[in-house]
């Protein structure tokens, strides 16, 4: 499908743009000539993504390093974009962190950090996007969630909780903004995706994590994000990115006992790789620029 064409470039703000799905989304937007605001906590990798986006054809690129859990920084980034270009057309809320371990074993500061970024930070970005869109009368918010907002798996309780919360947040905001027909809000829910989040996540298990089969590419998820942001196409409340997602959701809903019975051996077989990782907070409490990239390191 050819990219959506515009008489003038869209203004697109992507959070978590220095790595994985956010980086792939920034690249895809650059190829269609958008103007970009790129945000993450890791400035040096973010500058490199901005350089790549300019080379790929972005009309203009601004780097806005921030922590999405800082509401003031979020508001300033949106206001700066509007001052620079007069509007903000699309906001892609993608930034997020993860932790591996039984909920009772995850350190409180790590548990709080995952909740703060994935729920509170995402809510700050979504709220500022909607405030801006309501003032303009139009705009598109795309929130990157997860199939783990529909099903649960062992040793990812903190992440699971945030993705369930995120889906509820998006669904509520869809209801609240029906009075402004120009505002579109969508959730994109990937399954396993080959990104560095598995190397960057906090862990108390000491095992190397990996995306469970079947694994999508970050570019595939970015295609779903662009589809959700395409105003020439029908609006989507929620888009899956992963062919196994519907089967997982059906099994979870229709056979919960069997799903729970199989979840631990399945997670052991599919969610961990050979090798060890140091126990620690990963990038939950502070960024790890050396781990940023498009895909997980082999």
mmCIF file of C-alpha atoms in Angstrom, residues 20-25 28 31 144 188-195 214-228 239-246 294-295:
data_model
loop_
_atom_site.group_PDB
_atom_site.id
_atom_site.type_symbol
_atom_site.label_atom_id
_atom_site.label_comp_id
_atom_site.label_asym_id
_atom_site.label_seq_id
_atom_site.Cartn_x
_atom_site.Cartn_y
_atom_site.Cartn_z
ATOM 1 C CA UNK A 20 13.023 -0.329 18.392
ATOM 2 C CA UNK A 21 9.468 0.445 17.280
ATOM 3 C CA UNK A 22 9.908 4.182 17.842
ATOM 4 C CA UNK A 23 12.999 4.267 15.637
ATOM 5 C CA UNK A 24 11.266 2.243 12.910
ATOM 6 C CA UNK A 25 8.257 4.581 13.084
ATOM 7 C CA UNK A 28 8.830 5.322 8.121
ATOM 8 C CA UNK A 31 10.399 8.350 4.135
ATOM 9 C CA UNK A 144 1.660 1.542 21.159
ATOM 10 C CA UNK A 188 -1.569 -0.640 18.213
ATOM 11 C CA UNK A 189 -0.973 -3.920 20.087
ATOM 12 C CA UNK A 190 2.141 -5.878 19.060
ATOM 13 C CA UNK A 191 3.025 -9.388 20.099
ATOM 14 C CA UNK A 192 6.707 -10.323 20.330
ATOM 15 C CA UNK A 193 8.872 -7.801 18.476
ATOM 16 C CA UNK A 194 12.619 -7.946 17.812
ATOM 17 C CA UNK A 195 13.697 -4.806 19.695
ATOM 18 C CA UNK A 214 6.128 -15.539 16.565
ATOM 19 C CA UNK A 215 8.393 -12.501 16.355
ATOM 20 C CA UNK A 216 7.519 -9.407 14.321
ATOM 21 C CA UNK A 217 10.004 -6.851 13.049
ATOM 22 C CA UNK A 218 9.884 -3.265 14.354
ATOM 23 C CA UNK A 219 9.207 -2.192 10.771
ATOM 24 C CA UNK A 220 6.058 -4.332 10.689
ATOM 25 C CA UNK A 221 4.737 -2.624 13.807
ATOM 26 C CA UNK A 222 5.658 0.771 12.338
ATOM 27 C CA UNK A 223 3.515 -0.071 9.303
ATOM 28 C CA UNK A 224 0.573 -0.632 11.658
ATOM 29 C CA UNK A 225 1.275 2.687 13.367
ATOM 30 C CA UNK A 226 1.261 4.496 10.023
ATOM 31 C CA UNK A 227 -1.972 2.737 9.056
ATOM 32 C CA UNK A 228 -3.578 3.945 12.272
ATOM 33 C CA UNK A 239 -4.885 -2.808 15.584
ATOM 34 C CA UNK A 240 -3.038 -6.053 16.303
ATOM 35 C CA UNK A 241 0.546 -6.432 15.101
ATOM 36 C CA UNK A 242 1.278 -10.144 15.237
ATOM 37 C CA UNK A 243 -0.557 -12.988 13.526
ATOM 38 C CA UNK A 244 -0.766 -15.087 16.722
ATOM 39 C CA UNK A 245 -2.421 -12.355 18.806
ATOM 40 C CA UNK A 246 -6.033 -13.378 18.016
ATOM 41 C CA UNK A 294 16.592 -1.009 16.020
ATOM 42 C CA UNK A 295 16.773 -4.687 17.032
#
